[in-house]
mmCIF file of C-alpha atoms and ligand atoms in Angstrom:
data_model
loop_
_atom_site.group_PDB
_atom_site.id
_atom_site.type_symbol
_atom_site.label_atom_id
_atom_site.label_comp_id
_atom_site.label_asym_id
_atom_site.label_seq_id
_atom_site.Cartn_x
_atom_site.Cartn_y
_atom_site.Cartn_z
ATOM 1 C CA MET A 138 216.074 -110.478 158.597
ATOM 2 C CA GLY A 139 212.839 -112.532 159.871
ATOM 3 C CA GLU A 140 210.871 -112.321 163.336
ATOM 4 C CA PRO A 141 212.820 -111.053 165.816
ATOM 5 C CA ARG A 142 213.094 -112.967 169.317
ATOM 6 C CA ALA A 143 210.800 -113.283 172.287
ATOM 7 C CA LEU A 144 210.286 -110.215 173.350
ATOM 8 C CA GLY A 145 211.495 -108.274 169.962
ATOM 9 C CA ARG A 146 215.077 -108.930 170.776
ATOM 10 C CA PHE A 147 217.424 -109.108 167.717
ATOM 11 C CA GLY A 148 220.527 -109.913 169.902
ATOM 12 C CA GLU A 149 221.329 -108.379 172.753
ATOM 13 C CA TYR A 150 219.884 -105.074 171.556
ATOM 14 C CA GLY A 151 215.878 -104.126 171.333
ATOM 15 C CA GLY A 152 213.583 -104.834 174.101
ATOM 16 C CA ARG A 153 209.747 -102.749 175.240
ATOM 17 C CA TYR A 154 211.346 -100.354 178.406
ATOM 18 C CA ALA A 155 208.485 -98.108 178.854
ATOM 19 C CA PRO A 156 206.216 -97.348 181.511
ATOM 20 C CA GLU A 157 203.544 -100.332 182.117
ATOM 21 C CA SER A 158 200.666 -98.987 180.667
ATOM 22 C CA LEU A 159 203.230 -98.474 177.506
ATOM 23 C CA VAL A 160 204.276 -101.685 177.479
ATOM 24 C CA GLU A 161 200.912 -103.121 177.215
ATOM 25 C CA ALA A 162 200.113 -100.739 174.343
ATOM 26 C CA CYS A 163 202.327 -102.129 172.634
ATOM 27 C CA ARG A 164 201.466 -105.559 173.538
ATOM 28 C CA GLU A 165 198.125 -104.499 171.645
ATOM 29 C CA VAL A 166 199.936 -103.436 168.341
ATOM 30 C CA ALA A 167 202.051 -106.127 168.482
ATOM 31 C CA GLU A 168 199.116 -108.194 168.379
ATOM 32 C CA ALA A 169 197.600 -106.546 165.951
ATOM 33 C CA PHE A 170 200.519 -105.927 163.501
ATOM 34 C CA ARG A 171 201.143 -110.017 163.839
ATOM 35 C CA GLU A 172 197.572 -111.106 162.779
ATOM 36 C CA ALA A 173 196.875 -108.161 160.308
ATOM 37 C CA TRP A 174 200.283 -109.228 158.233
ATOM 38 C CA ALA A 175 199.615 -112.332 157.872
ATOM 39 C CA ASP A 176 195.879 -110.689 156.770
ATOM 40 C CA PRO A 177 195.945 -111.682 153.286
ATOM 41 C CA GLY A 178 193.477 -108.482 153.013
ATOM 42 C CA PHE A 179 195.352 -106.790 154.972
ATOM 43 C CA ARG A 180 198.164 -107.182 152.463
ATOM 44 C CA GLY A 181 195.804 -106.651 149.771
ATOM 45 C CA THR A 182 194.607 -103.410 150.940
ATOM 46 C CA LEU A 183 197.913 -101.692 152.047
ATOM 47 C CA ALA A 184 199.138 -102.780 148.527
ATOM 48 C CA GLU A 185 196.566 -100.784 146.964
ATOM 49 C CA LEU A 186 196.801 -97.793 148.744
ATOM 50 C CA LEU A 187 200.527 -97.964 148.557
ATOM 51 C CA ALA A 188 200.015 -98.274 143.574
ATOM 52 C CA LEU A 189 196.628 -95.657 144.164
ATOM 53 C CA HIS A 190 198.123 -92.673 146.767
ATOM 54 C CA ALA A 191 202.071 -93.273 146.927
ATOM 55 C CA GLY A 192 203.173 -94.247 143.333
ATOM 56 C CA ARG A 193 204.237 -97.791 144.234
ATOM 57 C CA PRO A 194 206.175 -99.635 142.411
ATOM 58 C CA THR A 195 209.366 -97.049 142.318
ATOM 59 C CA PRO A 196 211.134 -97.778 139.254
ATOM 60 C CA LEU A 197 214.719 -99.166 139.606
ATOM 61 C CA THR A 198 216.924 -95.798 137.724
ATOM 62 C CA PRO A 199 220.215 -96.553 136.114
ATOM 63 C CA ALA A 200 222.618 -93.984 137.055
ATOM 64 C CA ARG A 201 224.265 -94.280 133.495
ATOM 65 C CA ARG A 202 226.442 -91.360 133.146
ATOM 66 C CA LEU A 203 227.754 -91.512 136.378
ATOM 67 C CA SER A 204 227.818 -94.532 136.684
ATOM 68 C CA GLY A 205 230.411 -94.349 133.929
ATOM 69 C CA GLU A 206 232.131 -91.729 135.901
ATOM 70 C CA LEU A 207 232.766 -94.284 138.818
ATOM 71 C CA GLY A 208 234.024 -97.398 136.608
ATOM 72 C CA VAL A 209 230.688 -99.085 138.636
ATOM 73 C CA ARG A 210 227.309 -99.788 137.694
ATOM 74 C CA LEU A 211 225.147 -98.023 139.918
ATOM 75 C CA TYR A 212 221.236 -98.291 139.678
ATOM 76 C CA LEU A 213 218.988 -96.379 141.946
ATOM 77 C CA LYS A 214 215.612 -97.437 143.754
ATOM 78 C CA ARG A 215 213.908 -94.185 143.809
ATOM 79 C CA GLU A 216 211.787 -93.705 146.732
ATOM 80 C CA ASP A 217 212.011 -89.706 145.926
ATOM 81 C CA LEU A 218 209.584 -90.190 143.389
ATOM 82 C CA THR A 219 206.874 -91.165 145.932
ATOM 83 C CA HIS A 220 203.862 -89.416 147.222
ATOM 84 C CA THR A 221 205.731 -86.864 150.027
ATOM 85 C CA GLY A 222 208.973 -87.593 148.333
ATOM 86 C CA SER A 223 210.578 -90.232 150.537
ATOM 87 C CA HIS A 224 210.327 -93.808 151.859
ATOM 88 C CA LYS A 225 208.224 -92.705 155.033
ATOM 89 C CA ILE A 226 204.964 -92.974 153.470
ATOM 90 C CA ASN A 227 205.329 -96.729 152.701
ATOM 91 C CA ASN A 228 205.795 -97.161 157.477
ATOM 92 C CA VAL A 229 203.123 -93.955 157.229
ATOM 93 C CA LEU A 230 200.320 -95.738 155.263
ATOM 94 C CA GLY A 231 200.814 -99.130 157.108
ATOM 95 C CA GLN A 232 200.338 -98.098 160.322
ATOM 96 C CA ALA A 233 197.204 -95.659 159.768
ATOM 97 C CA LEU A 234 195.444 -98.971 158.274
ATOM 98 C CA LEU A 235 196.414 -101.126 161.172
ATOM 99 C CA ALA A 236 195.720 -98.098 162.961
ATOM 100 C CA VAL A 237 191.259 -97.960 161.675
ATOM 101 C CA ARG A 238 192.037 -101.783 161.887
ATOM 102 C CA MET A 239 192.752 -101.359 166.014
ATOM 103 C CA GLY A 240 189.719 -99.149 165.826
ATOM 104 C CA ARG A 241 191.786 -95.807 166.443
ATOM 105 C CA ARG A 242 190.654 -93.011 165.451
ATOM 106 C CA ARG A 243 193.664 -90.469 165.955
ATOM 107 C CA LEU A 244 197.622 -90.789 165.477
ATOM 108 C CA ILE A 245 200.119 -89.457 166.960
ATOM 109 C CA ALA A 246 203.624 -88.657 166.061
ATOM 110 C CA GLU A 247 206.542 -87.116 165.982
ATOM 111 C CA THR A 248 208.933 -85.609 164.384
ATOM 112 C CA GLY A 249 212.033 -83.875 163.359
ATOM 113 C CA ALA A 250 212.019 -82.312 159.694
ATOM 114 C CA GLY A 251 208.337 -82.885 159.606
ATOM 115 C CA GLN A 252 209.433 -85.513 156.904
ATOM 116 C CA HIS A 253 207.565 -87.990 159.252
ATOM 117 C CA GLY A 254 204.893 -85.158 160.561
ATOM 118 C CA VAL A 255 203.706 -84.738 156.850
ATOM 119 C CA ALA A 256 203.598 -88.335 155.641
ATOM 120 C CA THR A 257 202.076 -88.564 158.659
ATOM 121 C CA ALA A 258 199.247 -85.858 158.593
ATOM 122 C CA THR A 259 199.172 -87.029 155.010
ATOM 123 C CA ALA A 260 197.418 -90.705 155.782
ATOM 124 C CA ALA A 261 195.789 -89.394 158.846
ATOM 125 C CA ALA A 262 193.674 -87.596 156.246
ATOM 126 C CA LEU A 263 193.864 -90.169 153.269
ATOM 127 C CA LEU A 264 191.440 -92.374 156.080
ATOM 128 C CA GLY A 265 189.801 -90.298 158.038
ATOM 129 C CA LEU A 266 191.573 -90.192 161.236
ATOM 130 C CA GLU A 267 192.896 -86.989 163.374
ATOM 131 C CA ALA A 268 196.944 -86.655 163.535
ATOM 132 C CA THR A 269 198.207 -84.636 166.152
ATOM 133 C CA VAL A 270 202.675 -84.007 165.176
ATOM 134 C CA PHE A 271 205.415 -83.599 168.103
ATOM 135 C CA MET A 272 208.139 -81.290 167.194
ATOM 136 C CA GLY A 273 210.588 -79.144 168.414
ATOM 137 C CA GLN A 274 210.375 -75.480 169.038
ATOM 138 C CA ARG A 275 213.518 -75.255 166.971
ATOM 139 C CA ASP A 276 213.023 -77.437 164.647
ATOM 140 C CA ILE A 277 209.419 -75.802 164.646
ATOM 141 C CA GLU A 278 211.425 -72.430 162.952
ATOM 142 C CA ARG A 279 213.560 -74.352 161.057
ATOM 143 C CA GLN A 280 210.727 -75.451 158.700
ATOM 144 C CA GLU A 281 207.943 -73.126 158.369
ATOM 145 C CA LEU A 282 207.169 -75.261 155.265
ATOM 146 C CA ASN A 283 206.961 -78.312 156.411
ATOM 147 C CA VAL A 284 204.668 -76.901 159.593
ATOM 148 C CA PHE A 285 202.741 -75.330 156.785
ATOM 149 C CA ARG A 286 202.036 -78.134 155.064
ATOM 150 C CA MET A 287 200.943 -80.385 157.746
ATOM 151 C CA ARG A 288 198.132 -78.075 159.058
ATOM 152 C CA MET A 289 197.595 -77.367 156.237
ATOM 153 C CA LEU A 290 196.743 -81.355 155.482
ATOM 154 C CA GLY A 291 194.589 -80.878 158.853
ATOM 155 C CA ALA A 292 196.607 -82.031 161.626
ATOM 156 C CA GLU A 293 198.182 -80.514 164.622
ATOM 157 C CA VAL A 294 201.522 -79.530 165.846
ATOM 158 C CA VAL A 295 202.408 -79.632 168.939
ATOM 159 C CA PRO A 296 205.822 -77.641 169.645
ATOM 160 C CA VAL A 297 207.874 -79.182 172.125
ATOM 161 C CA THR A 298 209.747 -76.866 173.856
ATOM 162 C CA THR A 299 212.427 -79.261 176.738
ATOM 163 C CA GLY A 300 215.538 -80.070 176.045
ATOM 164 C CA SER A 301 217.304 -79.055 173.164
ATOM 165 C CA ARG A 302 213.492 -78.323 171.942
ATOM 166 C CA THR A 303 214.402 -80.793 168.401
ATOM 167 C CA LEU A 304 213.623 -84.763 167.302
ATOM 168 C CA LYS A 305 214.848 -86.525 170.587
ATOM 169 C CA ASP A 306 213.158 -83.989 172.793
ATOM 170 C CA ALA A 307 209.942 -84.321 170.537
ATOM 171 C CA THR A 308 209.927 -88.682 170.501
ATOM 172 C CA SER A 309 209.563 -87.537 174.612
ATOM 173 C CA GLU A 310 207.098 -86.324 174.435
ATOM 174 C CA ALA A 311 204.784 -88.299 172.206
ATOM 175 C CA MET A 312 205.087 -91.317 173.936
ATOM 176 C CA ARG A 313 204.785 -89.109 177.496
ATOM 177 C CA HIS A 314 201.624 -88.224 175.273
ATOM 178 C CA TRP A 315 200.916 -91.975 174.475
ATOM 179 C CA VAL A 316 200.202 -93.052 177.824
ATOM 180 C CA GLY A 317 197.158 -91.313 178.582
ATOM 181 C CA VAL A 318 195.347 -91.602 175.489
ATOM 182 C CA THR A 319 196.155 -95.169 174.312
ATOM 183 C CA GLY A 320 192.811 -96.736 174.242
ATOM 184 C CA ASP A 321 191.802 -94.461 170.797
ATOM 185 C CA THR A 322 195.197 -92.998 169.551
ATOM 186 C CA HIS A 323 197.800 -94.937 167.893
ATOM 187 C CA TYR A 324 201.663 -94.325 168.702
ATOM 188 C CA CYS A 325 202.978 -94.253 164.048
ATOM 189 C CA VAL A 326 206.813 -93.562 165.784
ATOM 190 C CA GLY A 327 208.658 -92.688 162.368
ATOM 191 C CA SER A 328 212.362 -95.355 162.074
ATOM 192 C CA VAL A 329 212.770 -98.916 162.982
ATOM 193 C CA VAL A 330 213.654 -96.966 166.708
ATOM 194 C CA GLY A 331 211.237 -97.305 169.380
ATOM 195 C CA PRO A 332 210.013 -100.343 172.107
ATOM 196 C CA ASP A 333 209.188 -103.808 170.322
ATOM 197 C CA PRO A 334 206.906 -104.279 167.838
ATOM 198 C CA TYR A 335 208.223 -100.898 166.221
ATOM 199 C CA PRO A 336 212.071 -101.750 164.788
ATOM 200 C CA TRP A 337 210.696 -104.759 163.465
ATOM 201 C CA MET A 338 206.497 -103.920 161.804
ATOM 202 C CA VAL A 339 208.471 -100.703 160.949
ATOM 203 C CA ARG A 340 210.861 -102.526 158.821
ATOM 204 C CA GLU A 341 208.287 -104.847 157.327
ATOM 205 C CA PHE A 342 206.819 -101.801 156.334
ATOM 206 C CA GLN A 343 209.500 -101.009 154.146
ATOM 207 C CA ARG A 344 210.167 -104.067 153.011
ATOM 208 C CA VAL A 345 208.480 -103.082 150.236
ATOM 209 C CA ILE A 346 211.942 -101.019 148.699
ATOM 210 C CA GLY A 347 213.563 -104.105 148.859
ATOM 211 C CA ASP A 348 211.187 -106.546 147.874
ATOM 212 C CA GLU A 349 210.512 -104.771 144.590
ATOM 213 C CA ALA A 350 214.473 -104.077 144.102
ATOM 214 C CA ARG A 351 215.576 -107.184 144.458
ATOM 215 C CA ALA A 352 212.458 -108.452 141.426
ATOM 216 C CA GLN A 353 213.786 -105.675 139.533
ATOM 217 C CA CYS A 354 217.495 -106.080 139.765
ATOM 218 C CA ALA A 355 216.904 -110.152 139.002
ATOM 219 C CA ALA A 356 215.121 -108.188 136.224
ATOM 220 C CA ALA A 357 218.067 -105.932 135.025
ATOM 221 C CA LEU A 358 221.754 -107.013 136.115
ATOM 222 C CA PRO A 359 223.296 -109.244 134.650
ATOM 223 C CA THR A 360 224.057 -111.000 137.299
ATOM 224 C CA GLY A 361 220.736 -111.180 139.382
ATOM 225 C CA VAL A 362 221.743 -109.198 142.584
ATOM 226 C CA PRO A 363 224.186 -106.404 143.474
ATOM 227 C CA ASP A 364 227.278 -106.997 144.608
ATOM 228 C CA GLN A 365 225.976 -103.887 147.241
ATOM 229 C CA VAL A 366 223.341 -103.136 148.448
ATOM 230 C CA VAL A 367 224.197 -99.197 150.114
ATOM 231 C CA ALA A 368 221.147 -96.933 152.284
ATOM 232 C CA CYS A 369 221.580 -93.841 154.425
ATOM 233 C CA VAL A 370 220.938 -94.743 158.116
ATOM 234 C CA GLY A 371 219.428 -92.414 160.439
ATOM 235 C CA GLY A 372 217.061 -94.682 162.819
ATOM 236 C CA GLY A 373 217.487 -97.024 159.973
ATOM 237 C CA SER A 374 214.307 -97.686 158.107
ATOM 238 C CA ASN A 375 215.091 -97.159 154.978
ATOM 239 C CA ALA A 376 218.015 -98.869 155.284
ATOM 240 C CA ALA A 377 216.311 -102.131 157.004
ATOM 241 C CA GLY A 378 213.340 -102.564 154.563
ATOM 242 C CA THR A 379 216.642 -102.045 151.301
ATOM 243 C CA PHE A 380 218.323 -105.358 153.240
ATOM 244 C CA ALA A 381 215.513 -106.783 154.137
ATOM 245 C CA GLY A 382 214.864 -107.384 150.413
ATOM 246 C CA PHE A 383 218.966 -108.693 149.897
ATOM 247 C CA ALA A 384 219.426 -110.669 153.851
ATOM 248 C CA ASP A 385 219.922 -114.041 152.007
ATOM 249 C CA THR A 386 222.202 -112.909 149.200
ATOM 250 C CA GLN A 387 225.664 -112.589 149.041
ATOM 251 C CA ALA A 388 225.256 -108.968 148.067
ATOM 252 C CA ARG A 389 227.350 -107.219 150.071
ATOM 253 C CA LEU A 390 225.209 -104.559 152.688
ATOM 254 C CA VAL A 391 226.253 -101.640 153.979
ATOM 255 C CA GLY A 392 224.997 -98.468 155.853
ATOM 256 C CA VAL A 393 225.953 -95.151 155.705
ATOM 257 C CA GLU A 394 225.893 -92.979 158.296
ATOM 258 C CA ALA A 395 226.754 -88.806 158.889
ATOM 259 C CA GLU A 396 229.828 -88.496 160.856
ATOM 260 C CA GLY A 397 227.713 -86.434 163.407
ATOM 261 C CA GLY A 398 225.226 -88.959 163.963
ATOM 262 C CA ALA A 399 227.261 -92.559 163.744
ATOM 263 C CA GLY A 400 225.556 -94.293 166.243
ATOM 264 C CA ALA A 401 225.774 -98.059 164.623
ATOM 265 C CA ALA A 402 229.185 -97.092 163.911
ATOM 266 C CA ARG A 403 230.082 -95.206 166.760
ATOM 267 C CA GLY A 404 227.513 -95.351 169.734
ATOM 268 C CA ARG A 405 227.989 -97.413 172.998
ATOM 269 C CA LEU A 406 224.907 -99.747 174.854
ATOM 270 C CA GLY A 407 222.107 -97.792 176.208
ATOM 271 C CA VAL A 408 218.715 -97.628 175.735
ATOM 272 C CA LEU A 409 216.465 -94.603 174.830
ATOM 273 C CA HIS A 410 212.482 -94.454 173.793
ATOM 274 C CA GLY A 411 211.781 -97.448 174.724
ATOM 275 C CA CYS A 412 214.535 -99.240 173.421
ATOM 276 C CA ARG A 413 218.317 -100.814 173.989
ATOM 277 C CA SER A 414 220.355 -100.263 171.004
ATOM 278 C CA LEU A 415 223.893 -98.574 170.445
ATOM 279 C CA PHE A 416 223.308 -94.631 171.070
ATOM 280 C CA LEU A 417 226.264 -91.826 170.865
ATOM 281 C CA GLN A 418 227.123 -90.816 174.766
ATOM 282 C CA ASP A 419 228.836 -89.014 176.369
ATOM 283 C CA ASP A 420 231.348 -90.221 179.624
ATOM 284 C CA ASP A 421 228.781 -90.266 182.007
ATOM 285 C CA GLY A 422 226.676 -92.313 180.174
ATOM 286 C CA GLN A 423 224.316 -88.596 178.648
ATOM 287 C CA ILE A 424 222.970 -89.531 175.296
ATOM 288 C CA THR A 425 224.793 -86.689 173.352
ATOM 289 C CA GLN A 426 223.348 -84.603 170.544
ATOM 290 C CA ALA A 427 223.638 -85.424 166.983
ATOM 291 C CA HIS A 428 224.545 -83.285 164.056
ATOM 292 C CA SER A 429 224.370 -83.629 160.574
ATOM 293 C CA ILE A 430 223.014 -81.368 157.760
ATOM 294 C CA ALA A 431 221.056 -83.432 156.944
ATOM 295 C CA PRO A 432 217.647 -83.473 159.704
ATOM 296 C CA GLY A 433 216.725 -87.446 159.124
ATOM 297 C CA LEU A 434 220.026 -88.340 159.885
ATOM 298 C CA ASP A 435 219.999 -86.080 162.986
ATOM 299 C CA TYR A 436 219.084 -89.172 164.886
ATOM 300 C CA PRO A 437 221.877 -89.886 168.025
ATOM 301 C CA GLY A 438 220.893 -93.631 168.131
ATOM 302 C CA VAL A 439 220.426 -96.730 165.716
ATOM 303 C CA GLY A 440 217.242 -99.100 165.442
ATOM 304 C CA PRO A 441 218.342 -102.274 166.978
ATOM 305 C CA GLU A 442 218.421 -104.779 164.470
ATOM 306 C CA HIS A 443 221.048 -102.746 162.513
ATOM 307 C CA ALA A 444 223.577 -102.601 166.046
ATOM 308 C CA HIS A 445 222.481 -106.801 165.443
ATOM 309 C CA LEU A 446 223.957 -106.798 162.255
ATOM 310 C CA ARG A 447 226.698 -104.867 163.096
ATOM 311 C CA ASP A 448 227.984 -108.036 165.494
ATOM 312 C CA LEU A 449 226.998 -110.490 163.075
ATOM 313 C CA GLY A 450 229.315 -108.841 160.523
ATOM 314 C CA ARG A 451 226.360 -108.675 158.022
ATOM 315 C CA ALA A 452 226.251 -105.438 157.848
ATOM 316 C CA ARG A 453 228.551 -102.902 157.990
ATOM 317 C CA TYR A 454 228.465 -99.252 158.217
ATOM 318 C CA VAL A 455 230.487 -96.687 157.018
ATOM 319 C CA THR A 456 230.083 -92.399 158.106
ATOM 320 C CA VAL A 457 230.121 -89.483 155.579
ATOM 321 C CA THR A 458 230.897 -85.942 156.118
ATOM 322 C CA ASP A 459 228.437 -83.157 155.619
ATOM 323 C CA ASP A 460 230.800 -82.020 153.114
ATOM 324 C CA GLU A 461 231.134 -85.181 150.749
ATOM 325 C CA ALA A 462 226.807 -85.397 151.600
ATOM 326 C CA VAL A 463 226.830 -81.475 149.882
ATOM 327 C CA GLY A 464 229.231 -82.612 147.134
ATOM 328 C CA ALA A 465 228.017 -86.098 145.992
ATOM 329 C CA ALA A 466 223.932 -84.007 145.897
ATOM 330 C CA ILE A 467 225.625 -82.048 143.306
ATOM 331 C CA ARG A 468 226.964 -84.630 141.558
ATOM 332 C CA LEU A 469 223.950 -86.415 141.226
ATOM 333 C CA ALA A 470 222.263 -83.729 140.283
ATOM 334 C CA ARG A 471 224.866 -82.157 137.309
ATOM 335 C CA THR A 472 225.019 -85.831 136.157
ATOM 336 C CA GLU A 473 221.618 -87.763 135.921
ATOM 337 C CA GLY A 474 219.046 -84.432 137.385
ATOM 338 C CA ILE A 475 218.364 -86.324 139.849
ATOM 339 C CA VAL A 476 218.719 -83.681 143.247
ATOM 340 C CA PRO A 477 218.392 -85.929 146.425
ATOM 341 C CA ALA A 478 217.392 -85.168 150.004
ATOM 342 C CA LEU A 479 221.050 -84.921 151.872
ATOM 343 C CA GLU A 480 220.218 -88.142 153.935
ATOM 344 C CA SER A 481 220.689 -89.936 150.394
ATOM 345 C CA ALA A 482 223.127 -87.958 149.556
ATOM 346 C CA HIS A 483 225.436 -89.972 152.427
ATOM 347 C CA ALA A 484 224.843 -93.267 150.245
ATOM 348 C CA LEU A 485 225.928 -91.946 147.166
ATOM 349 C CA ALA A 486 229.004 -89.854 148.653
ATOM 350 C CA TRP A 487 229.827 -92.658 150.380
ATOM 351 C CA VAL A 488 228.947 -94.814 146.999
ATOM 352 C CA ILE A 489 231.983 -91.956 144.949
ATOM 353 C CA ARG A 490 234.507 -92.597 147.907
ATOM 354 C CA ALA A 491 234.572 -95.864 147.632
ATOM 355 C CA ALA A 492 234.911 -96.290 143.261
ATOM 356 C CA ASP A 493 237.571 -94.113 143.730
ATOM 357 C CA ALA A 494 239.296 -95.565 146.228
ATOM 358 C CA GLY A 495 238.890 -98.977 144.084
ATOM 359 C CA GLU A 496 237.501 -100.605 147.342
ATOM 360 C CA LEU A 497 234.518 -101.265 144.013
ATOM 361 C CA PRO A 498 236.049 -103.411 142.034
ATOM 362 C CA ALA A 499 235.474 -102.497 137.962
ATOM 363 C CA GLY A 500 232.512 -103.173 136.601
ATOM 364 C CA SER A 501 230.777 -104.223 140.210
ATOM 365 C CA THR A 502 227.373 -103.505 140.573
ATOM 366 C CA VAL A 503 225.783 -101.595 143.041
ATOM 367 C CA LEU A 504 222.048 -100.987 144.281
ATOM 368 C CA MET A 505 221.800 -97.811 146.394
ATOM 369 C CA THR A 506 218.500 -96.286 148.241
ATOM 370 C CA LEU A 507 217.627 -92.828 147.006
ATOM 371 C CA SER A 508 215.717 -92.352 150.040
ATOM 372 C CA GLY A 509 214.365 -89.101 149.198
ATOM 373 C CA ARG A 510 213.893 -86.057 146.799
ATOM 374 C CA GLY A 511 215.898 -83.112 147.966
ATOM 375 C CA ASP A 512 213.382 -79.985 147.538
ATOM 376 C CA LYS A 513 213.271 -79.642 151.022
ATOM 377 C CA ASP A 514 217.065 -79.192 151.503
ATOM 378 C CA ILE A 515 216.872 -76.735 149.184
ATOM 379 C CA SER A 516 217.306 -73.813 151.297
ATOM 380 C CA THR A 517 220.382 -75.352 153.517
ATOM 381 C CA LEU A 518 221.695 -76.097 150.187
ATOM 382 C CA LYS A 519 221.123 -72.361 149.176
ATOM 383 C CA GLU A 520 223.618 -71.081 151.389
ATOM 384 C CA LEU A 521 226.365 -73.043 150.315
ATOM 385 C CA LEU A 522 225.882 -73.452 146.150
HETATM 386 C C1 PLP B 233 214.219 -89.531 157.398
HETATM 387 C C2 PLP B 233 214.539 -89.789 156.373
HETATM 388 C C3 PLP B 233 215.871 -90.666 156.413
HETATM 389 C C4 PLP B 233 216.872 -91.383 157.410
HETATM 390 O O1 PLP B 233 215.760 -92.528 158.223
HETATM 391 P P1 PLP B 233 215.578 -94.022 158.405
HETATM 392 O O2 PLP B 233 214.521 -94.331 159.268
HETATM 393 O O3 PLP B 233 217.184 -93.902 158.749
HETATM 394 O O4 PLP B 233 215.136 -94.169 156.697
HETATM 395 C C5 PLP B 233 216.078 -90.872 155.267
HETATM 396 N N1 PLP B 233 216.392 -90.193 154.366
HETATM 397 C C6 PLP B 233 215.019 -88.879 154.068
HETATM 398 C C7 PLP B 233 214.707 -88.834 152.788
HETATM 399 C C8 PLP B 233 214.224 -89.178 155.220
HETATM 400 O O5 PLP B 233 212.876 -88.339 155.559
#
């Protein structure tokens, strides 16, 4: 998984479908990122931020009791143990540091459940930047605690009242707002979506997950490389970062989507938020609303590189229902003492289903990225238990 071809193309996906002023802003971000990523000074500063503020490297934990029940050897890459509780901090620290390097004084971001908004507000506070987070009015009402956290961290939260008043509309609004302020403001996109260079840049900032896991697997696994590498897919950033560490191996790559947000498994070619990729659409080509119990998987599309990996057959994309995910979350809590984010529970639900169905041969090794912790989902789970 290297650099995209010209204009940010992954196969027939990707690109930079944006108004002219944003195309120019994206070009500047791409140039600054390419330069920064080749600069050992930038890399060193980011590695230090990740170590001192985000708690990296995260452990690779063997899930011993659950493995015994499933008849496979399951290892968990513990992004739930990072500061702010999910992998999102990896990307946000990278982009915030890039914004400082570019002389920007302010970050804007979109957020759905508020996880990316909280991570952005955190990085902004740490690096002395202002932060404005666009959030759908409906999500603001559903995610009171994260709205408070963002405000506590000094960020401004702007309610978006158009459309379905959720993530898709918040993203559109953030892009619209960026048009007028590109000179002093960096748009911190939260996943491997949006116009070039975001799908590529966000994957590079998340590949720390895969690179660490690769080295940890080499030390911990008898075979060195796991048979299966599994991660949940919303926009696809934790999965892209994980896959990047194993792209050159024989490991099978599996992306697990929510049944109601299966952009890679069931989407059709379209353009949204500046990017050509696979999106859930109705017969008229209108992008439809995604539905998932896991707010981070509630996105109607998937990043362009995943669409391409699917076409190539290098990765496959499967779906899991809300009920299966909740069951997997409870099972992990009771066998390993870990309450996962409902997003991450989707990845585990597939592992459980595949092991039970005999699809994973006895004794095979599975690396699964546990993208986040479940604290944010407690009120959802409380109503179900
Ligand atoms: C946001 C989020 C996701 C989904 O985003 P990706 O870009 O697909 O990784 C998954 N897990 C958690 C815990 C999240 O917060």
